[in-house]
mmCIF file of C-alpha atoms and ligand atoms in Angstrom:
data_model
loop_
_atom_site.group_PDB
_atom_site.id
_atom_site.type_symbol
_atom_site.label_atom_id
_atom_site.label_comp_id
_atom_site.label_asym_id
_atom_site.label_seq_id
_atom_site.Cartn_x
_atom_site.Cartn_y
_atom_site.Cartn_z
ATOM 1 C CA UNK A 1 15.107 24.186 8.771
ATOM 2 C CA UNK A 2 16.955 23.262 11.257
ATOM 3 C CA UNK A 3 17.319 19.535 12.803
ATOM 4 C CA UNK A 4 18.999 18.902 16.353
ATOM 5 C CA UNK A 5 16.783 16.302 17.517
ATOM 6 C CA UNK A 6 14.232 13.359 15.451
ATOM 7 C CA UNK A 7 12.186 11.712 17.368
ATOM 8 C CA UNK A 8 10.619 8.054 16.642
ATOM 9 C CA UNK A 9 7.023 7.703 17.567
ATOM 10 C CA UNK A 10 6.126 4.480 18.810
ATOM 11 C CA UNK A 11 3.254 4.430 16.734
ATOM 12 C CA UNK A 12 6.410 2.628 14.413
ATOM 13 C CA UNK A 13 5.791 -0.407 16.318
ATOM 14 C CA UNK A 14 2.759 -1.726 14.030
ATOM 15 C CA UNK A 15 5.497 -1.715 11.348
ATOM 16 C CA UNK A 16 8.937 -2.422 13.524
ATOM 17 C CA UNK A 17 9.910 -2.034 17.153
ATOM 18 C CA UNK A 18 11.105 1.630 17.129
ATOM 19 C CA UNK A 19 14.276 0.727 18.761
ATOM 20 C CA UNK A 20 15.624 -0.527 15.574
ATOM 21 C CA UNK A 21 15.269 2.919 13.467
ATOM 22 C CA UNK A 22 16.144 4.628 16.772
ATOM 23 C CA UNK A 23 19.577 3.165 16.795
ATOM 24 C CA UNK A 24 20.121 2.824 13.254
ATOM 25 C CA UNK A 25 19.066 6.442 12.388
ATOM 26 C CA UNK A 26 21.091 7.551 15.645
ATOM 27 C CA UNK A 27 24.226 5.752 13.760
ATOM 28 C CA UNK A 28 23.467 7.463 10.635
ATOM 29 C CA UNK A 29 22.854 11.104 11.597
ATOM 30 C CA UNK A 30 25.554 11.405 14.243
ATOM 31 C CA UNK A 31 28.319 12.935 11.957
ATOM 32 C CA UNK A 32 25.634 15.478 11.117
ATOM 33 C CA UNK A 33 25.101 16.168 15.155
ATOM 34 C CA UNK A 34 21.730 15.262 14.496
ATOM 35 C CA UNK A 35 20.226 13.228 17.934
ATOM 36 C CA UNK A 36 17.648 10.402 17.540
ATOM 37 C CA UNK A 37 14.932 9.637 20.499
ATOM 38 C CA UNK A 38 12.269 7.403 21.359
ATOM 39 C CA UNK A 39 8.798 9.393 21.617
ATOM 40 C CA UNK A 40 5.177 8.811 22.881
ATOM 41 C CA UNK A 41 3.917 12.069 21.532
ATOM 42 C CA UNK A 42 3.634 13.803 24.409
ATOM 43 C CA UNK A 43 3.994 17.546 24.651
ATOM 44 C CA UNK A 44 7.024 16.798 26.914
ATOM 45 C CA UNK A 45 8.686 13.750 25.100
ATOM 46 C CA UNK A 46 8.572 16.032 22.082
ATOM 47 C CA UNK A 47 9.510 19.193 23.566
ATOM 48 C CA UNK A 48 13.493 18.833 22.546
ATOM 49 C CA UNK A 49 12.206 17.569 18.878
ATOM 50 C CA UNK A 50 11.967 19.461 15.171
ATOM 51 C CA UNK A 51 11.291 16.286 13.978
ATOM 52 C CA UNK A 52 9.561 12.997 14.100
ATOM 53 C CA UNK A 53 9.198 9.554 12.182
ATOM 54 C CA UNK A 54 5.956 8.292 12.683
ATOM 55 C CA UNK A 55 2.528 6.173 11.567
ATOM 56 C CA UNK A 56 0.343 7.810 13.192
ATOM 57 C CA UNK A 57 -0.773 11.565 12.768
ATOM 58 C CA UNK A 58 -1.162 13.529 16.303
ATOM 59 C CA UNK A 59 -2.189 16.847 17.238
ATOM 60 C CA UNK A 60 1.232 17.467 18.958
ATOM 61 C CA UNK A 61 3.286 17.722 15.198
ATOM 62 C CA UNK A 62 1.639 20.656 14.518
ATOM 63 C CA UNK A 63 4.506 22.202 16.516
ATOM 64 C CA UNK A 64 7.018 20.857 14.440
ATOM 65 C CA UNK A 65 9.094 21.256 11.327
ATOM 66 C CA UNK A 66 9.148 17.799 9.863
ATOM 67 C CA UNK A 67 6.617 15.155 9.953
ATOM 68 C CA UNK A 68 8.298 11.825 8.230
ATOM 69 C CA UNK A 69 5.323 9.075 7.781
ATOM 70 C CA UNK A 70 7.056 5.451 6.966
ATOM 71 C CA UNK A 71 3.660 5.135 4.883
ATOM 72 C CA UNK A 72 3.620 5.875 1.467
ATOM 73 C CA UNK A 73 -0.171 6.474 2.001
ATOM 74 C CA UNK A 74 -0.560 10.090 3.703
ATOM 75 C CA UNK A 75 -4.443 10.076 3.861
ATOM 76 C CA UNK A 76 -4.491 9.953 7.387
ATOM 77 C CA UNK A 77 -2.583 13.437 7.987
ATOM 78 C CA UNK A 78 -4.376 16.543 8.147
ATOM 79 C CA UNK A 79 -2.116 18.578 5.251
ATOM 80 C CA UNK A 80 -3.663 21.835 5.116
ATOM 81 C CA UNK A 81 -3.104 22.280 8.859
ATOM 82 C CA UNK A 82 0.124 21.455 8.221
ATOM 83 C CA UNK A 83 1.075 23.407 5.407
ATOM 84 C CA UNK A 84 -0.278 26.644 7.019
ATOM 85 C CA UNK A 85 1.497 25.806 10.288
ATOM 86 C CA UNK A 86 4.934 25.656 8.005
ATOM 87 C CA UNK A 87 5.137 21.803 9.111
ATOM 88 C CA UNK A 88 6.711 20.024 6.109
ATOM 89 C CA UNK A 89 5.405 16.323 5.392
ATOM 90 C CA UNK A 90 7.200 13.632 3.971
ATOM 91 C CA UNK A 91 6.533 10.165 3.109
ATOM 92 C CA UNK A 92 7.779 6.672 2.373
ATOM 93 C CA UNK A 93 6.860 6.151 -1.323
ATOM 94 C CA UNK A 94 9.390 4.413 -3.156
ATOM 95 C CA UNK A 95 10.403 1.440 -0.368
ATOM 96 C CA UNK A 96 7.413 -0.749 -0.958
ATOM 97 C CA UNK A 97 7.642 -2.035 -4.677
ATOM 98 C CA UNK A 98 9.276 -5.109 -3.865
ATOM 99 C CA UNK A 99 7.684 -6.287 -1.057
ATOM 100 C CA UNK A 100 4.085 -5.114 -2.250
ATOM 101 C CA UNK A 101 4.675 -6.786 -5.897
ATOM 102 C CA UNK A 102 6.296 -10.445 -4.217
ATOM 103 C CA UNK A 103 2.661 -10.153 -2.153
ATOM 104 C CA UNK A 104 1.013 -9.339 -5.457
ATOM 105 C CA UNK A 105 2.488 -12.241 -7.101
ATOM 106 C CA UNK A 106 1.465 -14.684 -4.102
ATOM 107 C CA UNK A 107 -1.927 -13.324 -4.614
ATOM 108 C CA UNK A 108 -2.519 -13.776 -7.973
ATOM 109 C CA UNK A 109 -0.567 -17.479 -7.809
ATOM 110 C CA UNK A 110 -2.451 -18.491 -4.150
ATOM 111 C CA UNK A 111 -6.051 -17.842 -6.539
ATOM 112 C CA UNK A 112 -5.151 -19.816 -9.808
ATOM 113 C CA UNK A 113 -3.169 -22.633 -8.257
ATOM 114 C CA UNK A 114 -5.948 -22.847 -5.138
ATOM 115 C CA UNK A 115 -3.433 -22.429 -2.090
ATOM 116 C CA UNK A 116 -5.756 -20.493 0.207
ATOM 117 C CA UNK A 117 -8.054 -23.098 -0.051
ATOM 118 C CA UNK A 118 -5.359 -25.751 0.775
ATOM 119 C CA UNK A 119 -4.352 -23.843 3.477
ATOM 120 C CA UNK A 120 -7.945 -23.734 4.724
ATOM 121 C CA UNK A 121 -8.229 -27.033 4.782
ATOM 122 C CA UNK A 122 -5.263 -27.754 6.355
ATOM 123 C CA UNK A 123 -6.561 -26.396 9.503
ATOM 124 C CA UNK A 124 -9.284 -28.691 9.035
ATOM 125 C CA UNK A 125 -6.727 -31.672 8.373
ATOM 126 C CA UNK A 126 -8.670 -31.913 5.691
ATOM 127 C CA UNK A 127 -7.539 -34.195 2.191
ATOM 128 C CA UNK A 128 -9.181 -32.350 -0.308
ATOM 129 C CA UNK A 129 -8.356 -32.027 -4.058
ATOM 130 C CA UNK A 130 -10.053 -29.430 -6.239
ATOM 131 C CA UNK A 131 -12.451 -30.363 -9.203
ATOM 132 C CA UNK A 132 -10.646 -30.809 -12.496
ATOM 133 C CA UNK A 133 -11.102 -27.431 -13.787
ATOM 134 C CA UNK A 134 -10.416 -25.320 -10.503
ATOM 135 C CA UNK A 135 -7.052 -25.110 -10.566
ATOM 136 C CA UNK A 136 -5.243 -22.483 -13.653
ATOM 137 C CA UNK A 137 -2.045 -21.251 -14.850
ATOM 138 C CA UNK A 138 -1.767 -17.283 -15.168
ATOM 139 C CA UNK A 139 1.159 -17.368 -18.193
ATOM 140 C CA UNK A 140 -0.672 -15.084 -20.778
ATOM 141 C CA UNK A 141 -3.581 -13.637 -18.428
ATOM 142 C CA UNK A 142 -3.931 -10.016 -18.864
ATOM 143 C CA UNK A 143 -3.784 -7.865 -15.647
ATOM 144 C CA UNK A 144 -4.265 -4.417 -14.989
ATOM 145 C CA UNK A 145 -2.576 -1.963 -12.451
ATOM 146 C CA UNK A 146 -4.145 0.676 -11.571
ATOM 147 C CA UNK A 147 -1.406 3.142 -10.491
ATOM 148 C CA UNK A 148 1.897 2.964 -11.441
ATOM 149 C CA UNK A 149 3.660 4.829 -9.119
ATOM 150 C CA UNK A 150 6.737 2.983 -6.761
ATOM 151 C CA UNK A 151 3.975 0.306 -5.804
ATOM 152 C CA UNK A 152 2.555 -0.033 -9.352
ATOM 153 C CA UNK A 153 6.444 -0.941 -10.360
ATOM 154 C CA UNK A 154 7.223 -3.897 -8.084
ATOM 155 C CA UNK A 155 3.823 -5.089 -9.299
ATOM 156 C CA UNK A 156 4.261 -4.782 -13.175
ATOM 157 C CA UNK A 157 7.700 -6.228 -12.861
ATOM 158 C CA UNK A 158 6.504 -9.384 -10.660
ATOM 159 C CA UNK A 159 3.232 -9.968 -13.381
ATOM 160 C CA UNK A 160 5.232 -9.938 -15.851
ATOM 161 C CA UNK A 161 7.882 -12.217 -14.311
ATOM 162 C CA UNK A 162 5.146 -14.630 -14.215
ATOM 163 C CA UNK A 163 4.334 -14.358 -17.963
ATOM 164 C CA UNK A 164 1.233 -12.176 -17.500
ATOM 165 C CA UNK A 165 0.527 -9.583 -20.087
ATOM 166 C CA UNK A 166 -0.158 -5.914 -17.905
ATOM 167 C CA UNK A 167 -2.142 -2.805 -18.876
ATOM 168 C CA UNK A 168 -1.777 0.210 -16.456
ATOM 169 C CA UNK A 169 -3.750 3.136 -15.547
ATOM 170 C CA UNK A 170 -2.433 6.353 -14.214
ATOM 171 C CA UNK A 171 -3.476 10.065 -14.405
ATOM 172 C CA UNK A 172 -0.678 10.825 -16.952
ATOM 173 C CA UNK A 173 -0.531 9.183 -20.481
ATOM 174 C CA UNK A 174 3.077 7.959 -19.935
ATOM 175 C CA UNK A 175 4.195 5.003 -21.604
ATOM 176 C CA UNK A 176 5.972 2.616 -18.465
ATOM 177 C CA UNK A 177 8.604 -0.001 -19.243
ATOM 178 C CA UNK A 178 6.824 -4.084 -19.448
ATOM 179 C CA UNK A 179 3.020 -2.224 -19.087
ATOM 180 C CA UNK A 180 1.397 -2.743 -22.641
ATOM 181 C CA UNK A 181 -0.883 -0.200 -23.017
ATOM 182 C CA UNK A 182 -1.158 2.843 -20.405
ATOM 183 C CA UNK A 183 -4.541 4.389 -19.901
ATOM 184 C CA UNK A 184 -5.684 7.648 -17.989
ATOM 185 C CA UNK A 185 -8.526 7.273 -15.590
ATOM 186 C CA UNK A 186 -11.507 8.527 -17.631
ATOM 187 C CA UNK A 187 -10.762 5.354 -19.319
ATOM 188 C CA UNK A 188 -10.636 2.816 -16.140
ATOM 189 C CA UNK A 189 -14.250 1.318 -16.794
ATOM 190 C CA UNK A 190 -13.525 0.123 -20.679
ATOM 191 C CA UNK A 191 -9.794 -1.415 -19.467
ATOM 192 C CA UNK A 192 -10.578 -3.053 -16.394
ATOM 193 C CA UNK A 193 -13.170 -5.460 -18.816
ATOM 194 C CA UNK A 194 -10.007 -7.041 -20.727
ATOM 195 C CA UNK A 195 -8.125 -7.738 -16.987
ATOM 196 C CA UNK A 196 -7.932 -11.218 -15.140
ATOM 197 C CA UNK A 197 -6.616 -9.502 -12.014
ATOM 198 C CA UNK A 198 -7.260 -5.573 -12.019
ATOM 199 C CA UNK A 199 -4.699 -4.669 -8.884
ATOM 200 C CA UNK A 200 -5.290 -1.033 -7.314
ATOM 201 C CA UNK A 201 -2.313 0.572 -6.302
ATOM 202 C CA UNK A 202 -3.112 3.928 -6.280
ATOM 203 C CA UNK A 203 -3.923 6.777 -3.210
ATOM 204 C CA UNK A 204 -6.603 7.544 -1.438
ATOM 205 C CA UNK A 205 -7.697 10.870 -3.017
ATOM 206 C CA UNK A 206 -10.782 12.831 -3.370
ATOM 207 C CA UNK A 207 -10.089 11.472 -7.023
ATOM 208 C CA UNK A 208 -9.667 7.380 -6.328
ATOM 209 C CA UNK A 209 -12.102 7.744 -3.400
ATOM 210 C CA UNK A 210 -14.862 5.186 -4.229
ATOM 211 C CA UNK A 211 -13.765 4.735 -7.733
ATOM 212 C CA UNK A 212 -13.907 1.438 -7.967
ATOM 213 C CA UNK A 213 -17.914 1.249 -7.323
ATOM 214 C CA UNK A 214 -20.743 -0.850 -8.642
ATOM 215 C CA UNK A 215 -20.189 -0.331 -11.855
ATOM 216 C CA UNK A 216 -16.851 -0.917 -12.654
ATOM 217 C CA UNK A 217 -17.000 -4.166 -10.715
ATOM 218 C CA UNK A 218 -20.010 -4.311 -13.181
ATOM 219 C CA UNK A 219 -17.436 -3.572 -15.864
ATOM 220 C CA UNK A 220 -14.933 -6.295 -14.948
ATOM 221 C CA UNK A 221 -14.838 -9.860 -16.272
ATOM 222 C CA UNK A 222 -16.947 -12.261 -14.315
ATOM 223 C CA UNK A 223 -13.581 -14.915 -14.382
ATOM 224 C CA UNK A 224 -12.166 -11.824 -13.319
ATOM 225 C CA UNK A 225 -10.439 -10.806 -9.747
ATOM 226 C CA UNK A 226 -9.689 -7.414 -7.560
ATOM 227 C CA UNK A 227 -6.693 -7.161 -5.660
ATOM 228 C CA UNK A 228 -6.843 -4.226 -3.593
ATOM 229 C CA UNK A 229 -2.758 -3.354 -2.081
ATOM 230 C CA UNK A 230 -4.137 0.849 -1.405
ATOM 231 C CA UNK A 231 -6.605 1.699 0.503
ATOM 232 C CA UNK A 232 -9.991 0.383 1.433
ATOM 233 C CA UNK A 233 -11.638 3.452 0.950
ATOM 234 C CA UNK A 234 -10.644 3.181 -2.942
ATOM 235 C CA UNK A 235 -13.077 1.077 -3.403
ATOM 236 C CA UNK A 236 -16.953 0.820 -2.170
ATOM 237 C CA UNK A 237 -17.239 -2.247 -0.056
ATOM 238 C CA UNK A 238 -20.710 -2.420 -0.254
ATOM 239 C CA UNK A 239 -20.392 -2.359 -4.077
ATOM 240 C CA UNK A 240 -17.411 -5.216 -3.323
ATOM 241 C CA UNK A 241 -19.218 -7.629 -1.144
ATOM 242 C CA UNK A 242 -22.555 -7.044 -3.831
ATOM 243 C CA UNK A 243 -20.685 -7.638 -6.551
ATOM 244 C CA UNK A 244 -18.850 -11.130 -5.012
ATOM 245 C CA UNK A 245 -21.753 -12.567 -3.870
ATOM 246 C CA UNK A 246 -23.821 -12.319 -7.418
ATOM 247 C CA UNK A 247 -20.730 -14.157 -8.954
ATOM 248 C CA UNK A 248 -20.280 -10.538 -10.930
ATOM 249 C CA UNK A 249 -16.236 -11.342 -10.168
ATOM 250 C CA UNK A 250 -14.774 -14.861 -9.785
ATOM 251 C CA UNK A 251 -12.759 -13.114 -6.242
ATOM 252 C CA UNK A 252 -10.915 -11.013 -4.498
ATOM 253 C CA UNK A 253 -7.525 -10.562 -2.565
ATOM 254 C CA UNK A 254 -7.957 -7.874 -0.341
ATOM 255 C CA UNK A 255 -5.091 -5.571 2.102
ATOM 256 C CA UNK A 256 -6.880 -2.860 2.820
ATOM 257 C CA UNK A 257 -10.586 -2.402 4.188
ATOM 258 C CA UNK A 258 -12.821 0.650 4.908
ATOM 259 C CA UNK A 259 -12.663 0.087 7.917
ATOM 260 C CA UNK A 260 -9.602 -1.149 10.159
ATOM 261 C CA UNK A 261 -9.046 -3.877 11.808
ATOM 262 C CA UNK A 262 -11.789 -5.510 9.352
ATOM 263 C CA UNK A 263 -14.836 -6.349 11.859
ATOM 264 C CA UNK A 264 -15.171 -9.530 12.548
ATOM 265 C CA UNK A 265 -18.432 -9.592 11.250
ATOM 266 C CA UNK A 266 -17.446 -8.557 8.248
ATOM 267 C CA UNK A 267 -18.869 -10.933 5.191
ATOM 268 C CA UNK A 268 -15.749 -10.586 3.128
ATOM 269 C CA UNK A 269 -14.167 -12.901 6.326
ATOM 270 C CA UNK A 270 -15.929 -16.200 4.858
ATOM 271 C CA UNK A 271 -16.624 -15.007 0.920
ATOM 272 C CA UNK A 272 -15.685 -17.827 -0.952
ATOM 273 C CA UNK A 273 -12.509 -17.089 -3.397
ATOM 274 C CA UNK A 274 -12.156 -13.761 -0.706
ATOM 275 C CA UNK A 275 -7.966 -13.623 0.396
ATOM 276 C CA UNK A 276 -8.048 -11.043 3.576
ATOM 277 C CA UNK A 277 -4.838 -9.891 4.739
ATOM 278 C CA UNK A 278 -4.426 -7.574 7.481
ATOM 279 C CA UNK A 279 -2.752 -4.509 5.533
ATOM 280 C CA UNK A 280 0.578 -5.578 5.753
ATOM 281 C CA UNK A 281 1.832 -6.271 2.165
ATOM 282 C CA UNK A 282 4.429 -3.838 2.379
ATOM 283 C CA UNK A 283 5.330 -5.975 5.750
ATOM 284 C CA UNK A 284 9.545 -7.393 5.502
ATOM 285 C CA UNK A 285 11.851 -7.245 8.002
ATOM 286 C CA UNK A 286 13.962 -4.551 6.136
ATOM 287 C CA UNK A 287 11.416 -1.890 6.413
ATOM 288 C CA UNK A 288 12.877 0.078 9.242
ATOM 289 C CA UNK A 289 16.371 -0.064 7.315
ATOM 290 C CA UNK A 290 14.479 1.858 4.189
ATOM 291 C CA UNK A 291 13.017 4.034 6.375
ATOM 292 C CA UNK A 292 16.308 4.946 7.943
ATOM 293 C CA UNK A 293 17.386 5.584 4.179
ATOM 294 C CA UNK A 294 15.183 8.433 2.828
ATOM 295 C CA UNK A 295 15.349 10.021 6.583
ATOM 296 C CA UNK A 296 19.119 10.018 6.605
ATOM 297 C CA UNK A 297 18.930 11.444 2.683
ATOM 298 C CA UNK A 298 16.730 13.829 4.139
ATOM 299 C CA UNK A 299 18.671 15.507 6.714
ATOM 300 C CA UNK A 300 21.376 15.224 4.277
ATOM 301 C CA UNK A 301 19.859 17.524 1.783
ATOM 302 C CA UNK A 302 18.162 19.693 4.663
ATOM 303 C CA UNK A 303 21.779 20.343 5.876
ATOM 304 C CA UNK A 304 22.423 21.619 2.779
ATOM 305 C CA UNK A 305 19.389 23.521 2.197
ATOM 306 C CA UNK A 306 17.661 21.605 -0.311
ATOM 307 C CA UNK A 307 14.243 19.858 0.365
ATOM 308 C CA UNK A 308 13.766 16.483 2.315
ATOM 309 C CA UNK A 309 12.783 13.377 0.064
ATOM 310 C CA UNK A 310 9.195 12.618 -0.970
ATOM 311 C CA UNK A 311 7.962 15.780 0.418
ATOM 312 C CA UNK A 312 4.047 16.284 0.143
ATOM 313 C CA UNK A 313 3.570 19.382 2.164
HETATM 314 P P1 NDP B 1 3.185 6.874 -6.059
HETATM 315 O O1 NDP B 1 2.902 8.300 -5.794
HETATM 316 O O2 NDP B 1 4.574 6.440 -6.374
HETATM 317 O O3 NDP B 1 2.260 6.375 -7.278
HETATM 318 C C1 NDP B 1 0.897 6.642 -7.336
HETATM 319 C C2 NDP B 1 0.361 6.181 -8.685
HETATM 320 O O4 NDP B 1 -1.047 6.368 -8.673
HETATM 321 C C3 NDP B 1 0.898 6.975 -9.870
HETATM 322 O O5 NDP B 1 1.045 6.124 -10.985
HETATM 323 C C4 NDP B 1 -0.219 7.982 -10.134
HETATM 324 O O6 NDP B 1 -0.341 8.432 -11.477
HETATM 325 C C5 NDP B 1 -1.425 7.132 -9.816
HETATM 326 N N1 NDP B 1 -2.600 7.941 -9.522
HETATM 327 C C6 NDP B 1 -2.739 8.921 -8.602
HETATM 328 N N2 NDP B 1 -3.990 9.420 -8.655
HETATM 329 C C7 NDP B 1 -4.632 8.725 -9.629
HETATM 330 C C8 NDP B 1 -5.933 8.776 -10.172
HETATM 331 N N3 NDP B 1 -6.835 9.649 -9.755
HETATM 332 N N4 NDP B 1 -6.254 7.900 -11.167
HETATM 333 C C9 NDP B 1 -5.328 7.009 -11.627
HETATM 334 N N5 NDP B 1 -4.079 6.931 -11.169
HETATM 335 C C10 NDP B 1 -3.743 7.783 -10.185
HETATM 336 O O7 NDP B 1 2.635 6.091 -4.789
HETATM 337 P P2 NDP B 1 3.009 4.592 -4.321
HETATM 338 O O8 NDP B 1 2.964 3.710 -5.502
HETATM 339 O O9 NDP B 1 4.213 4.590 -3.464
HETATM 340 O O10 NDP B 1 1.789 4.283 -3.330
HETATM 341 C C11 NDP B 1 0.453 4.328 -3.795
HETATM 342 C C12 NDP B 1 -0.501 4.097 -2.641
HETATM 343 O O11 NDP B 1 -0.456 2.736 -2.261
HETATM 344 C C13 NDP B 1 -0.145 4.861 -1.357
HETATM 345 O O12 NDP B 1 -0.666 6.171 -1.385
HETATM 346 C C14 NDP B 1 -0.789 4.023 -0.282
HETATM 347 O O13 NDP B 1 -2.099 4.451 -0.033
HETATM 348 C C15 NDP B 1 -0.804 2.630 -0.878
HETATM 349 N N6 NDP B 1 0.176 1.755 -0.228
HETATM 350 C C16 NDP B 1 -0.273 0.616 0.399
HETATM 351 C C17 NDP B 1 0.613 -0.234 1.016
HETATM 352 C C18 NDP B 1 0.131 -1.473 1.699
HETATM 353 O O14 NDP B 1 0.796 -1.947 2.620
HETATM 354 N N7 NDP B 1 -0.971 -2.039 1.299
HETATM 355 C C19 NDP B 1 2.064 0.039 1.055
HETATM 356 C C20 NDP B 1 2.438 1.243 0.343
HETATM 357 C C21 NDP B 1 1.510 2.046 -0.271
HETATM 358 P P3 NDP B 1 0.861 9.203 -12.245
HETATM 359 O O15 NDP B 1 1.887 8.141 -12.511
HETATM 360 O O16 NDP B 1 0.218 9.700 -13.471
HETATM 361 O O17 NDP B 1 1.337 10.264 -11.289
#
């Protein structure tokens, strides 16, 4: 392949203004004569480029060589039609374990110690001290991760920071450091019963779509609580909001939503013991600097004729 000009999409700009991986990519890939532009994705911003950085998917990359997403999450790129058009696709996996397990951990310590409904009440100036037997410590609560990939990591090594004992489920029976017993899939149902926080961390697949439905939430403790950090479609919302209002599960602390922005008529908005956050627990200011990392190690390798990091097509 080769690279004479990346361009930045400004689709970035949910994440991190694109001027910031603009310049520091520019600085990175200049010994390698490699230039570094700001795009719209526009036939004619892109018609210099072999390569762009990007959120979004558009119709326009189809013309390209490289696709880089600074998602780990490639669900929302078309990869047959890019693997017949010779497009290669990369993604992000591997820069989002510590800032996905630190918002993991505030999770699972905001619903035992009662902070989101503090904060609540703040904005209500309200004084208001939960019953006696409200408020819990998680030392020696069981959770399970489901996926233990780069996100599933940063997780298992935050829970078990905080003294809680972790299971994990992944498609391959390998044992992971600090995760007590690994499961595959087929056996999700039986392991997500022992869990006090089952946390989804895996991709949207035809696999994982849906496969937390009514009867795994059915399957789960009724003290027990979902943290979803992957995708909503991973999990049926119906199923979700079903299962939370018949006290099936105590809660949930949710990133990621079928559908996004979450409407705002939504009933998972005012669920009691419901945490909404607007998919950004991979959100730190260093993002665009690990971005800039695996791009630069990239064109590094693709100078010397190996394959780009993380490449999925
Ligand atoms: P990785 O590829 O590093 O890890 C994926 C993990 O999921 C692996 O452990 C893999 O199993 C497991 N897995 C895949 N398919 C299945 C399945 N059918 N059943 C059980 N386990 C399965 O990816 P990341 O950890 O980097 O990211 C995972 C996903 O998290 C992304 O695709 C994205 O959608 C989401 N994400 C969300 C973010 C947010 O801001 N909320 C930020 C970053 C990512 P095995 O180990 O056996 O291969």
């Amino acid at each position: 392949m080769r690279l004479d000009r990346i361009g930045v999409d400004e689709s970035v700009a949910a994440v991190f203004p694109p001027a910031r991986l603009v310049d520091r990519l520019a600085d990175a890939t200049d010994e390698a004569g490699v230039d570094v532009t700001a795009v719209d994705g526009s036939p004619d911003a892109l018609a210099d480029c072999d390569a762009v950085v990007t959120l979004e998917h558009r119709e326009t990359y189809l013309d390209l060589s490289w696709v880089h997403s600074i998602q780990a999450g490639v669900d929302r790129f078309p990869r047959e039609r890019l693997r017949e058009g010779n497009v290669v696709l990369t993604n992000s996996t591997g820069i989002h374990g510590d800032a996905v397990g630190e918002t993991v951990a505030g999770f699972v310590l905001a619903l035992a110690r009662r902070i989101h409904e503090y904060a609540a009440a703040q904005t209500d100036s309200e004084w208001t001290r939960p019953d006696w037997d409200e408020a819990w410590t998680v030392a020696g609560e069981r959770a399970c991760v489901v996926g233990i990939g780069g996100l599933g990591r940063g997780i298992v090594d935050r829970l078990t920071g905080l003294g809680l004992d972790v299971d994990g489920v992944r498609r391959t029976p390998v044992p992971e450091p600090g995760v007590d017993r690994v499961y595959t899939t087929d056996r999700l149902r039986e392991v997500i019963g022992d869990a006090r926080f089952v946390v989804l961390a895996v991709p949207l697949t035809d696999a994982t779509r849906g496969s937390i439905g009514r009867d795994e939430l059915a399957a789960m403790d009724d003290e027990a609580y979902l943290i979803n950090v992957a995708r909503g479609g991973v999990v049926d919302q119906s199923a979700l909001v079903a299962a939370l209002r018949d006290d099936e599960i105590a809660g949930a602390a949710l990133d990621v939503f079928e559908t996004e922005p979450l409407p705002a008529d939504s009933p998972l908005w005012d669920l009691e013991d419901v945490i909404v956050s607007p998919h950004c627990a991979a959100y730190t200011r260093d993002y665009y600097r690990h971005v800039s990392e695996i791009v630069t190690e990239s064109v590094r390798r693709i100078a010397d004729g190996d394959e780009p990091v993380n490449r999925v097509v």
